[in-house]
Short mmCIF file of C-alpha atoms in Angstrom, two decimals:
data_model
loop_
_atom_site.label_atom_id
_atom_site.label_comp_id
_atom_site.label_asym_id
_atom_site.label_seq_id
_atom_site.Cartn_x
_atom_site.Cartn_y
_atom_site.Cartn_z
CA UNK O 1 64.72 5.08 -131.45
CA UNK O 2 64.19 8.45 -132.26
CA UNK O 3 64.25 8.04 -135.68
CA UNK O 4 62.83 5.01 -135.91
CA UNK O 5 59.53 7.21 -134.69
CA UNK O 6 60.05 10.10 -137.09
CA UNK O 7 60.69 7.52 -139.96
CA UNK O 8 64.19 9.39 -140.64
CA UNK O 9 65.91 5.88 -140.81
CA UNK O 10 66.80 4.53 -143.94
CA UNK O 11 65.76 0.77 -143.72
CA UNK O 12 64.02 -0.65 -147.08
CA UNK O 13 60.85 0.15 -145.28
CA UNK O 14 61.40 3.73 -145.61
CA UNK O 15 63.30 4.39 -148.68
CA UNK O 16 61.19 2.05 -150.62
CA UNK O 17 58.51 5.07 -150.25
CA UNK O 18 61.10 7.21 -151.82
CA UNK O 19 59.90 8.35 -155.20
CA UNK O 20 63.81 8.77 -157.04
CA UNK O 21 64.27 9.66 -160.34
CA UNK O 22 60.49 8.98 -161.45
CA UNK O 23 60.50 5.57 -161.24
CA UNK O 24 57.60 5.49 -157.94
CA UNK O 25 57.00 3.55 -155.15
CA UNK O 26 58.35 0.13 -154.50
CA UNK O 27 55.68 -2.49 -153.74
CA UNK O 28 56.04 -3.65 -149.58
CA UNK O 29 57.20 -7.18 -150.87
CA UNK O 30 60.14 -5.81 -152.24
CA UNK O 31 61.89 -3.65 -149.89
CA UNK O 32 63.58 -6.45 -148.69
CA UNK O 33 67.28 -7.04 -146.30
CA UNK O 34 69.53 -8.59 -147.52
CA UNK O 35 68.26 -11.99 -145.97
CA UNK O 36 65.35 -11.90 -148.32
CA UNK O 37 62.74 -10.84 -145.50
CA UNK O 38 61.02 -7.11 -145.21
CA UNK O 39 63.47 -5.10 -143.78
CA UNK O 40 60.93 -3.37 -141.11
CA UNK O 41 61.64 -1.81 -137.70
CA UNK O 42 60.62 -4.50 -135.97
CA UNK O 43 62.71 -6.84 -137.98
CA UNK O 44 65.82 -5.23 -137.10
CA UNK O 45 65.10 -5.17 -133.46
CA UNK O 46 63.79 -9.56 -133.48
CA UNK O 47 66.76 -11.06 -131.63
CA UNK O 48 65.15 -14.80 -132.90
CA UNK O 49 66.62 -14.13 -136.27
CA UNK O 50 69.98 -15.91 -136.16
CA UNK O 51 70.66 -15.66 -140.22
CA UNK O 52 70.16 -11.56 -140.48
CA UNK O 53 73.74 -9.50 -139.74
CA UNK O 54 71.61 -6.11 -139.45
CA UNK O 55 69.89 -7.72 -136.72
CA UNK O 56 72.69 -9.27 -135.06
CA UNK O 57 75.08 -5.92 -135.48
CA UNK O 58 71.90 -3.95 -133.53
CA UNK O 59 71.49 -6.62 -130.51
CA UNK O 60 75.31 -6.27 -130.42
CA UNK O 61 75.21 -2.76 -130.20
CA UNK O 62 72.84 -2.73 -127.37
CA UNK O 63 74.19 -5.63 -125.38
CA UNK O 64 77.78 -4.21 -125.84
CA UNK O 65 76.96 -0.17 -124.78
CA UNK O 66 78.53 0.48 -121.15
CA UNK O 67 78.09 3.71 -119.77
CA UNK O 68 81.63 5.17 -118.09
CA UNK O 69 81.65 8.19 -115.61
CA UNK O 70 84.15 11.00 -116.32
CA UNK O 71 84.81 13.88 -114.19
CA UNK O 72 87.48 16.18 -114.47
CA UNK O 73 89.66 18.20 -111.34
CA UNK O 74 88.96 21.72 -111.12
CA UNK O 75 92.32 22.48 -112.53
CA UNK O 76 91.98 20.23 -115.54
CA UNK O 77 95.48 17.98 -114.56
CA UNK O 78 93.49 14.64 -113.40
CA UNK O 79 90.36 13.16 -115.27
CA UNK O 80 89.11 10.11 -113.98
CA UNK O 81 87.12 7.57 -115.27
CA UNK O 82 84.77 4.85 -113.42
CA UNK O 83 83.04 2.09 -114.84
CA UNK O 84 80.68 1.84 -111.80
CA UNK O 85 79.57 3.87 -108.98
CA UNK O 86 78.46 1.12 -106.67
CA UNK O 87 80.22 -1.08 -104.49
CA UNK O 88 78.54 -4.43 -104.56
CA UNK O 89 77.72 -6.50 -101.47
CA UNK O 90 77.44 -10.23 -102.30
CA UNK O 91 77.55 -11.04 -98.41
CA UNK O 92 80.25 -13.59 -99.19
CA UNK O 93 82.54 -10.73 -100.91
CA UNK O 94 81.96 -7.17 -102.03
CA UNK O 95 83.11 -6.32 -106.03
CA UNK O 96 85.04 -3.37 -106.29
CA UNK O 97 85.03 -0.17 -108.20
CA UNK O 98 87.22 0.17 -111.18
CA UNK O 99 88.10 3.20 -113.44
CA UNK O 100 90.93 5.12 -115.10
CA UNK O 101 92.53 7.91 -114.31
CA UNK O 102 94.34 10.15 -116.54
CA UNK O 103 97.19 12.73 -115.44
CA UNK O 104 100.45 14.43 -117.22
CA UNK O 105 103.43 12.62 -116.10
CA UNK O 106 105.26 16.04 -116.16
CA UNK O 107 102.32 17.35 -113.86
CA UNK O 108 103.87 15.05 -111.47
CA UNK O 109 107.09 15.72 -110.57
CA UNK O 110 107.50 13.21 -108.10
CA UNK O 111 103.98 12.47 -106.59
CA UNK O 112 101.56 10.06 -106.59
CA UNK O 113 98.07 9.50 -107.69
CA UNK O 114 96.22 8.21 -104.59
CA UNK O 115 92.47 6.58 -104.38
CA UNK O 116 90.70 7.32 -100.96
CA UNK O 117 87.87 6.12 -100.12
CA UNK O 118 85.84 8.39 -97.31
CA UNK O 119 82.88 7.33 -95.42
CA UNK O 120 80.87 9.88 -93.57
CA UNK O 121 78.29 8.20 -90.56
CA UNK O 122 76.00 11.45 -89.67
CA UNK O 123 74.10 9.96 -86.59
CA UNK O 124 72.47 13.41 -85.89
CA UNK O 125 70.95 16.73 -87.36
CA UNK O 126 73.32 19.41 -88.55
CA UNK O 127 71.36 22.05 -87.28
CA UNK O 128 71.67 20.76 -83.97
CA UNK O 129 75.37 21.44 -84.07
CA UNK O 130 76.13 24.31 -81.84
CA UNK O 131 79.73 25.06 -79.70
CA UNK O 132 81.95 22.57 -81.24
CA UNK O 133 79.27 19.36 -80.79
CA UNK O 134 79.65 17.60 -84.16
CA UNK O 135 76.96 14.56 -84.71
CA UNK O 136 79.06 12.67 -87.34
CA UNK O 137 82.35 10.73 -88.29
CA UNK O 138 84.51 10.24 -91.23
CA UNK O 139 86.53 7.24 -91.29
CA UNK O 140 89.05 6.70 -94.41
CA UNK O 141 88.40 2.97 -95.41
CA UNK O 142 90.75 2.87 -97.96
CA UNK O 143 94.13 4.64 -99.26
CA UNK O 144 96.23 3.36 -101.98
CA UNK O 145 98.34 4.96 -104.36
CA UNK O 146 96.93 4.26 -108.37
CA UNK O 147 99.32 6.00 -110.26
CA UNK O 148 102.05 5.55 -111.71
CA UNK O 149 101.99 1.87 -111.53
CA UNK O 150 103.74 -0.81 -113.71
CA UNK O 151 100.00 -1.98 -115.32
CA UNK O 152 100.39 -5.72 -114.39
CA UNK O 153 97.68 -5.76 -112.50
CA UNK O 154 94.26 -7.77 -114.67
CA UNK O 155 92.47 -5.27 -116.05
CA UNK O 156 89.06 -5.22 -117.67
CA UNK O 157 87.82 -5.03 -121.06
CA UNK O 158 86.32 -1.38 -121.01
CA UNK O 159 89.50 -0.51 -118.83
CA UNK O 160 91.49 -1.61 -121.71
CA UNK O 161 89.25 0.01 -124.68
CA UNK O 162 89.93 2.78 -122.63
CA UNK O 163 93.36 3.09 -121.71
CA UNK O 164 93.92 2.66 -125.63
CA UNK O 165 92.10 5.54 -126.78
CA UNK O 166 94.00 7.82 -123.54
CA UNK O 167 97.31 7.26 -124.63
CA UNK O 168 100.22 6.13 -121.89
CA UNK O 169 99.30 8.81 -119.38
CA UNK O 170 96.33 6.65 -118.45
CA UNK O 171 96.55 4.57 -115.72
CA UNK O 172 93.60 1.40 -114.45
CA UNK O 173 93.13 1.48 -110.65
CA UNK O 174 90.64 -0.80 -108.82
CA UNK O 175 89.52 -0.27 -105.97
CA UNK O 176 88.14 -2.50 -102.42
CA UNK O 177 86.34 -1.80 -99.48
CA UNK O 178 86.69 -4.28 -96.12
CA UNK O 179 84.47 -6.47 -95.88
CA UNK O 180 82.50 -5.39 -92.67
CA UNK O 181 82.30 -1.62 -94.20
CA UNK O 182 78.69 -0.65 -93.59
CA UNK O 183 76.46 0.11 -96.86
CA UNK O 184 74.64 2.97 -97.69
CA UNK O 185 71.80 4.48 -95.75
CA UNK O 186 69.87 7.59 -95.86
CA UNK O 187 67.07 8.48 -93.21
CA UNK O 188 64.57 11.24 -95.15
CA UNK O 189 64.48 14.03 -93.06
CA UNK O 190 60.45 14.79 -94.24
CA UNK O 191 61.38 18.38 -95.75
CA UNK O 192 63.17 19.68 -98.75
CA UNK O 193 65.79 21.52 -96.44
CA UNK O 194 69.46 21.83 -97.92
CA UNK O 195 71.12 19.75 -95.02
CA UNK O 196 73.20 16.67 -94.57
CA UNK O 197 70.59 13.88 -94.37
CA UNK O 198 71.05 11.43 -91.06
CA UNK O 199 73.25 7.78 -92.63
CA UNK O 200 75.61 6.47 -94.25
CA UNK O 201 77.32 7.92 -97.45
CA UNK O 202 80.81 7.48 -99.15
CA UNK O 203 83.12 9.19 -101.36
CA UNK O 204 85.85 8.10 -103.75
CA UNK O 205 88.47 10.90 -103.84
CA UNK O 206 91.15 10.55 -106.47
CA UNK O 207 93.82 13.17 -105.16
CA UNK O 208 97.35 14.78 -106.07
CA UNK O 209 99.87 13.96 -103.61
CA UNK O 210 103.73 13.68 -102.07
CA UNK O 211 102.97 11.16 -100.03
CA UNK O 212 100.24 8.80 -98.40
CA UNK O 213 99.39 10.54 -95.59
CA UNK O 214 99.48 14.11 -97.07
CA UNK O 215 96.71 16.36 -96.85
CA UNK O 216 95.62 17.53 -100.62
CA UNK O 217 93.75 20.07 -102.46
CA UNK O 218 90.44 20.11 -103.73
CA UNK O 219 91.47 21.68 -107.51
CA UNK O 220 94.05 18.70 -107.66
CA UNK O 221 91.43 16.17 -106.91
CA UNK O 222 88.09 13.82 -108.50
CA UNK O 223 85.80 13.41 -105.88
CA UNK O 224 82.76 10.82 -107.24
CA UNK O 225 79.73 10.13 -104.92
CA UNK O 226 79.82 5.83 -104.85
CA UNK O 227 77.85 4.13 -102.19
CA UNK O 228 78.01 0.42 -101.29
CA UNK O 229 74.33 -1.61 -101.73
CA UNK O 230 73.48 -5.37 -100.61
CA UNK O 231 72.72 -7.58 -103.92
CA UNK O 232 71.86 -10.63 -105.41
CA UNK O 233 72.83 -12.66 -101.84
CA UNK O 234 73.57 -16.13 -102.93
CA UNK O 235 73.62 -17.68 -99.27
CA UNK O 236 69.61 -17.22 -99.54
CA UNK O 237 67.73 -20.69 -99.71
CA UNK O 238 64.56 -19.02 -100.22
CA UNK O 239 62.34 -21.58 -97.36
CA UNK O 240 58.89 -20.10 -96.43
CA UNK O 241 59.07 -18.21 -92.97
CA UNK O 242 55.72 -19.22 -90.47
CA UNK O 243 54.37 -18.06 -87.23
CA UNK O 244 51.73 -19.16 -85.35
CA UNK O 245 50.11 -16.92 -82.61
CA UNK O 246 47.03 -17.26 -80.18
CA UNK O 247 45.13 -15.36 -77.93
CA UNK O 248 42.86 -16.32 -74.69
CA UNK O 249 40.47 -14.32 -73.27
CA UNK O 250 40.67 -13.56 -69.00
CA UNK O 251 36.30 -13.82 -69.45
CA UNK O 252 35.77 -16.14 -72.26
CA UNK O 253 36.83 -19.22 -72.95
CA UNK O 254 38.62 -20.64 -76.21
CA UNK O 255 41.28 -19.03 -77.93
CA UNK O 256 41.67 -17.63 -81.40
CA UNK O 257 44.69 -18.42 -83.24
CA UNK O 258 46.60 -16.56 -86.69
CA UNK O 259 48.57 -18.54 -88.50
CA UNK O 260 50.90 -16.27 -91.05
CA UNK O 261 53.45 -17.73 -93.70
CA UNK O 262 55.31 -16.09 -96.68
CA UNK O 263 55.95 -17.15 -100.00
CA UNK O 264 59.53 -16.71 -99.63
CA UNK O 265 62.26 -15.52 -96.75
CA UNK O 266 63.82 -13.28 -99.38
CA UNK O 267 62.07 -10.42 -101.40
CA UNK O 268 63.48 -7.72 -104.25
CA UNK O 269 63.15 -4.19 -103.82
CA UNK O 270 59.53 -3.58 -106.29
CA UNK O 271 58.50 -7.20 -106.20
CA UNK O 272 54.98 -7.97 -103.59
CA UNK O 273 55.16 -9.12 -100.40
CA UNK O 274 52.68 -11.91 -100.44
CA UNK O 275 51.35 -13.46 -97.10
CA UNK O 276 48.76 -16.40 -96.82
CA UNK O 277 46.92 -16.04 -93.23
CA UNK O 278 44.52 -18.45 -91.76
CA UNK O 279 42.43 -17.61 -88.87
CA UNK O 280 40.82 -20.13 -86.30
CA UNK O 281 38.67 -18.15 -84.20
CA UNK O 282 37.60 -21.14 -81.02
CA UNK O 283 36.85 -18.20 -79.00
CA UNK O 284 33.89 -16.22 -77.80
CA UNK O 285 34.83 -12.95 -79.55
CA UNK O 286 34.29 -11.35 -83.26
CA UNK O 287 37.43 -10.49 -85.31
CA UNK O 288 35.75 -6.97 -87.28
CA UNK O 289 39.13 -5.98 -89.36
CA UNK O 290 42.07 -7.95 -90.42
CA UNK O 291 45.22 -5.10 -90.77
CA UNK O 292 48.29 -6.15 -92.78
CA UNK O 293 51.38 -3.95 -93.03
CA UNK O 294 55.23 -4.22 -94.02
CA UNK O 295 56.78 -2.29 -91.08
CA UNK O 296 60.76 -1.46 -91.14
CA UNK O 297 62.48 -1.28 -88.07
CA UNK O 298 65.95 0.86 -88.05
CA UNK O 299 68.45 1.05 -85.62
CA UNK O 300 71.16 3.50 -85.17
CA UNK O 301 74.37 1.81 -83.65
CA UNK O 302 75.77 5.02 -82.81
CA UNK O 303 73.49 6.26 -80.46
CA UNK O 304 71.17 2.99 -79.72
CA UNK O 305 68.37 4.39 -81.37
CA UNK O 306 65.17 2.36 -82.68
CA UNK O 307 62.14 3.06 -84.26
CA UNK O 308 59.96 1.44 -86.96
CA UNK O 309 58.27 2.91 -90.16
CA UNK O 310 55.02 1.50 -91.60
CA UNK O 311 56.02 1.52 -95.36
CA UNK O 312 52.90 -0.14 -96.74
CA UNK O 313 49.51 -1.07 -95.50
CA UNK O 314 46.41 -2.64 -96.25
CA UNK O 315 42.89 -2.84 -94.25
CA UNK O 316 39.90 -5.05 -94.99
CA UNK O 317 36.93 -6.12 -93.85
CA UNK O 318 36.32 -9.41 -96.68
CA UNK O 319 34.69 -12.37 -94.88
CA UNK O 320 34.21 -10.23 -91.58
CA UNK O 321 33.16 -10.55 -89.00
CA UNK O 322 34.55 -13.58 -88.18
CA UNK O 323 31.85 -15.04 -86.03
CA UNK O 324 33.29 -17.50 -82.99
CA UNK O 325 33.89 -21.12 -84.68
CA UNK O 326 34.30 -19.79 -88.20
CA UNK O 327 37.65 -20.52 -90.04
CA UNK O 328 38.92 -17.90 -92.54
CA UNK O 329 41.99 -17.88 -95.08
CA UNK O 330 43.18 -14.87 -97.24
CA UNK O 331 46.13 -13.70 -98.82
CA UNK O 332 47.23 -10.60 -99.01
CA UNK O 333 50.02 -8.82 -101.17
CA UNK O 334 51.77 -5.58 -100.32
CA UNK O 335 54.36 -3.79 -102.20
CA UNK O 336 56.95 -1.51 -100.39
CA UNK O 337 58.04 1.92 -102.24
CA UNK O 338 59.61 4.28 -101.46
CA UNK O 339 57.86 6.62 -103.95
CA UNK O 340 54.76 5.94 -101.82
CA UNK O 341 56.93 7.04 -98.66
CA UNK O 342 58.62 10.05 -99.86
CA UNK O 343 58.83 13.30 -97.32
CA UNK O 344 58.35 10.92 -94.38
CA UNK O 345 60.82 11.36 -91.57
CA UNK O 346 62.48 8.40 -90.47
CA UNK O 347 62.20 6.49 -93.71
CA UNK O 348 65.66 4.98 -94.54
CA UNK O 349 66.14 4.85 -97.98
CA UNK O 350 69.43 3.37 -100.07
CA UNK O 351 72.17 5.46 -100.27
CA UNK O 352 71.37 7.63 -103.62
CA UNK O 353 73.54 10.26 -105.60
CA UNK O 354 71.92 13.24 -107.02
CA UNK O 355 69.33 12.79 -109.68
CA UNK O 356 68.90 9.36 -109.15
CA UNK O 357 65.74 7.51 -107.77
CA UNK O 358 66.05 5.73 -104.35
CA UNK O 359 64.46 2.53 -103.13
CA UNK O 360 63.69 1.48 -99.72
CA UNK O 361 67.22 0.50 -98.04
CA UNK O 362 68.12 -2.83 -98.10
CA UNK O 363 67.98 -6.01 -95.00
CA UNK O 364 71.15 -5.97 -93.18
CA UNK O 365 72.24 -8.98 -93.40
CA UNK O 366 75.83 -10.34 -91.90
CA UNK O 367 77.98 -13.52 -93.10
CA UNK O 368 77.07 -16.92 -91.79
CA UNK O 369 78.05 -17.38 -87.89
CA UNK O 370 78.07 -13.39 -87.36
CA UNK O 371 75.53 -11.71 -85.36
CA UNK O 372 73.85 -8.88 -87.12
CA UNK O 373 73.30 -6.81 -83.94
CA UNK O 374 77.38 -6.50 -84.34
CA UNK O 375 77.06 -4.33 -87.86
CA UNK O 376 78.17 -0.94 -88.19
CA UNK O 377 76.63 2.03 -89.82
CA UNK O 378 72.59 1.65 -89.57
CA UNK O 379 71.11 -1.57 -89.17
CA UNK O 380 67.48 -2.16 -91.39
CA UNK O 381 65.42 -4.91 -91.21
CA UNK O 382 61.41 -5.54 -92.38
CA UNK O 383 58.49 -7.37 -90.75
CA UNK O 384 55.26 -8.36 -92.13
CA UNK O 385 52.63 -7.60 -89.71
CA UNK O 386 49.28 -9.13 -89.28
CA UNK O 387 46.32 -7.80 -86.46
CA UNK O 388 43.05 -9.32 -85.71
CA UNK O 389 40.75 -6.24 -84.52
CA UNK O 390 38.13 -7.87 -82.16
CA UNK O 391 36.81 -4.45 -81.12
CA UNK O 392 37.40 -2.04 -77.79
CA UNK O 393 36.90 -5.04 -75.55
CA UNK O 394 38.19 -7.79 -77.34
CA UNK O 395 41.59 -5.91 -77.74
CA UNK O 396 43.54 -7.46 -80.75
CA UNK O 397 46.04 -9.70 -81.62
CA UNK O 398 49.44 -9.09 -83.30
CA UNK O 399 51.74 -11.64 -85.57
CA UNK O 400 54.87 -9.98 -86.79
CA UNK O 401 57.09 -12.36 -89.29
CA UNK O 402 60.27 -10.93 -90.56
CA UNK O 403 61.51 -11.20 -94.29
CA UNK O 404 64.74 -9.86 -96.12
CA UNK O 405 64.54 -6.90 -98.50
CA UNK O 406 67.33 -6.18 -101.13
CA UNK O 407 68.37 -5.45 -104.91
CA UNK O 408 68.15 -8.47 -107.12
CA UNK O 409 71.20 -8.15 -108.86
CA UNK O 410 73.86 -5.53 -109.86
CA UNK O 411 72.24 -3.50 -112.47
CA UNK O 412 71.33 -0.29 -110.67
CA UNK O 413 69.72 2.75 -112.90
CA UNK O 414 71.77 5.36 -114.12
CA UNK O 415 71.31 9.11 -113.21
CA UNK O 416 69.86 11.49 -115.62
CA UNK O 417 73.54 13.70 -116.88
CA UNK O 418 73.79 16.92 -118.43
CA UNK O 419 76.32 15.71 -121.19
CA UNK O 420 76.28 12.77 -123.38
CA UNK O 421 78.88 12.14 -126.00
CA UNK O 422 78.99 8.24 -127.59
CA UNK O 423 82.14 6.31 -127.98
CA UNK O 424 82.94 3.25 -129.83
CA UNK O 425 81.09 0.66 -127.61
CA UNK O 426 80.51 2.90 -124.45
CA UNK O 427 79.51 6.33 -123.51
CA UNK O 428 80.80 9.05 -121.61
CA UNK O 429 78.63 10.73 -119.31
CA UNK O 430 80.58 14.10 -117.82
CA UNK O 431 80.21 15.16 -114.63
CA UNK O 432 80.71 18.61 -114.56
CA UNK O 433 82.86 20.44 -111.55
CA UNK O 434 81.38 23.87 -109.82
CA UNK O 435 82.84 26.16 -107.42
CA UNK O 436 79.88 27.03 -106.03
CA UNK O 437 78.49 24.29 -105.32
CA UNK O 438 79.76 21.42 -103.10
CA UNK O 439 82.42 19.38 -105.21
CA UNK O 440 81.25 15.85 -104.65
CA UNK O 441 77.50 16.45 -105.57
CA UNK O 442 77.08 15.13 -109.33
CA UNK O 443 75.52 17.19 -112.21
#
């Protein structure tokens, strides 16, 4: 892309500028590609044309690039490399993470390459830790050994590509969490302060050890920040969630009634909220404001605690008052961010590494004939919330309507990394170890 702006390509566009040897400029209808059309930027970047191999070789290139983490132990024995970061949640099954990992089979001696995955449920502050009184647990969800194995096991294509370019002391591992293993979940603490933040997080430790339940050390180990996120749920049927509320009035008679229903049950993290409201106001009283907001409600299981975040909001006054007898519809649409949220406390965000943007967490949402209330970690849901403002006396009325918030598919971005190398059909991106900082922060 770069070069394509500096013109420092050399497609017939280009060169055909090139004065060699004297014999000037070629006219623009004859820098041509070998297909007989004018071989242009654009033209090697339109996927519609079926007949051109420099446009099919690009749109190959780009379909084909996967990016693999690497990160190397402090001692330079074990290098490990992951394919993905993120544990998937499909509700019906979770995909797991799968890598290679790369280690001296005279470095050995008799050990074992094991894959532990650690999660680490902080349900209070760390400053608040005095005489002993820790706020959080670590649980070990998973512990298998991944090397030396007899490589049987089915083994993707990038696992392959890379196994081949490693040599034999490479070694594919995959790796599962259960199935009821909570996802992801930071609460912002509302200040820049170097602490733990209150949630969820996980690590994937590839370690150096005798046996399973040996302890190990931290310069024969790859610790990678992963995290587990709720996506693309295929159990969703999409219907149109609807509530109906009314209110009566001890001195008045009539009632006025709010009747709320959403375009869909199931949203996507960035995508509206949109919410069609019709009002029926039989009553005696004046509705002055109509006040919409997407409100999320957290709960931690730990310690029983609830509260509720207003993430997005909207006030208006269009077609008020709404005298007594008048009907009124409106839609509104509201957009949850969390860039519009960030430095609040209390605002639970996905589980993030360094570097990397965070959304809004995710609904928690449990498999079919499974209460949610019986989830671990931190539970999340969202509410769209209507009121009707009929003034100091008139009090106001209140429609809440829940919805489901999540990621629309697997893709999640990529971190910004210090070092960048291409190869073949994938790059590298190196995560780079430091002793003074803590080991599983990335780069």
């Amino acid at each position: 892309m770069g070069k394509f702006r500096l013109s420092g390509h050399t497609l017939a566009i280009e060169t055909g500028r090139w004065n060699r040897r004297g014999r000037g400029r070629l006219p623009l209808e004859e820098r041509l590609c070998s297909c007989g059309e004018i071989q242009t930027e654009r033209h090697t970047r339109d996927t519609r044309l079926t007949h051109c191999s420099l446009t099919l070789l690009a749109d190959h290139s780009r379909v084909a690039a996967i990016t693999v983490f690497k990160k190397t132990s402090l001692n330079g024995k074990i290098t490990a490399y992951l394919t993905k970061r993120d544990f998937v949640d499909y509700v019906s099954h979770t995909s797991p993470v799968d890598g290679v990992v790369v280690v001296d089979h005279d470095y050995l001696r008799g050990r074992r390459v094991y894959a532990r995955v650690v999660v680490t449920y902080r349900y209070g502050r760390e400053e608040d830790e005095v005489m002993g009184l820790h706020f959080s647990k670590k649980f070990e969800f998973v512990n298998t050994q991944i090397a030396p194995n007899d490589g049987k096991d089915e083994i993707s294509d990038v696992q392959e590509r890379i196994i081949k370019s490693l040599g034999n002391n490479a070694y594919s591992f995959s790796v599962a969490l259960p199935q009821n293993a909570p996802c992801s979940v930071t609460i912002d603490s509302g200040n820049d302060m170097d602490t733990q933040p209150l949630g969820v997080s996980y690590e994937l430790v590839l370690c150096l050890a005798g046996r399973r339940e040996d302890k190990y050390r931290k310069r024969n180990s790859v610790t990678f920040a992963v995290r587990k996120i709720l996506a693309g749920w295929r159990g969703c049927n999409f219907r149109q969630p609807e509530t109906i509320v009314s209110k009566g009035f001890t001195i008045a008679p009539g009632r006025l009634t709010l009747q709320i229903s959403l375009g869909q049950e199931v949203y996507f993290h960035e995508q509206p909220v949109t919410a069609t409201l019709n009002i029926n106001n039989a009553s005696k009283k004046t509705v002055k404001t109509v006040k919409a907001q997407v409100v999320q409600h957290v709960e931690v299981t730990m310690t029983s605690n609830h509260f509720s975040r207003v993430v997005s909001s909207l006030e208006s006054r269009e077609g008020c008052p709404i005298i007594p007898g008048a009907n009124f519809t409106k839609t509104f649409s509201l957009t949850p961010l969390a860039s519009t949220n960030q430095k609040r406390f209390g605002i639970a965000l996905d589980g993030q590494v360094k570097d990397q943007e965070a959304n809004l967490a995710s609904s928690t949402v449990v498999a079919t004939g499974k209460n949610v209330n019986d989830a671990l970690g931190i539970i999340v849901s969202y509410s769209f919330t209507v009121k009707l403002i009929c003034g100091a006396i008139g009090g106001e009325l209140t429609a809440d309507l829940p919805f489901k918030l999540m990621h629309p598919g697997p893709a999640i971005q990529e971190p910004s990394l210090r070092k960048t190398r291409s190869c073949s059909n994938f790059t590298l991106q190196d995560f780079v170890n430091s002793r003074s900082s803590v080991n599983h922060l990335i780069e």
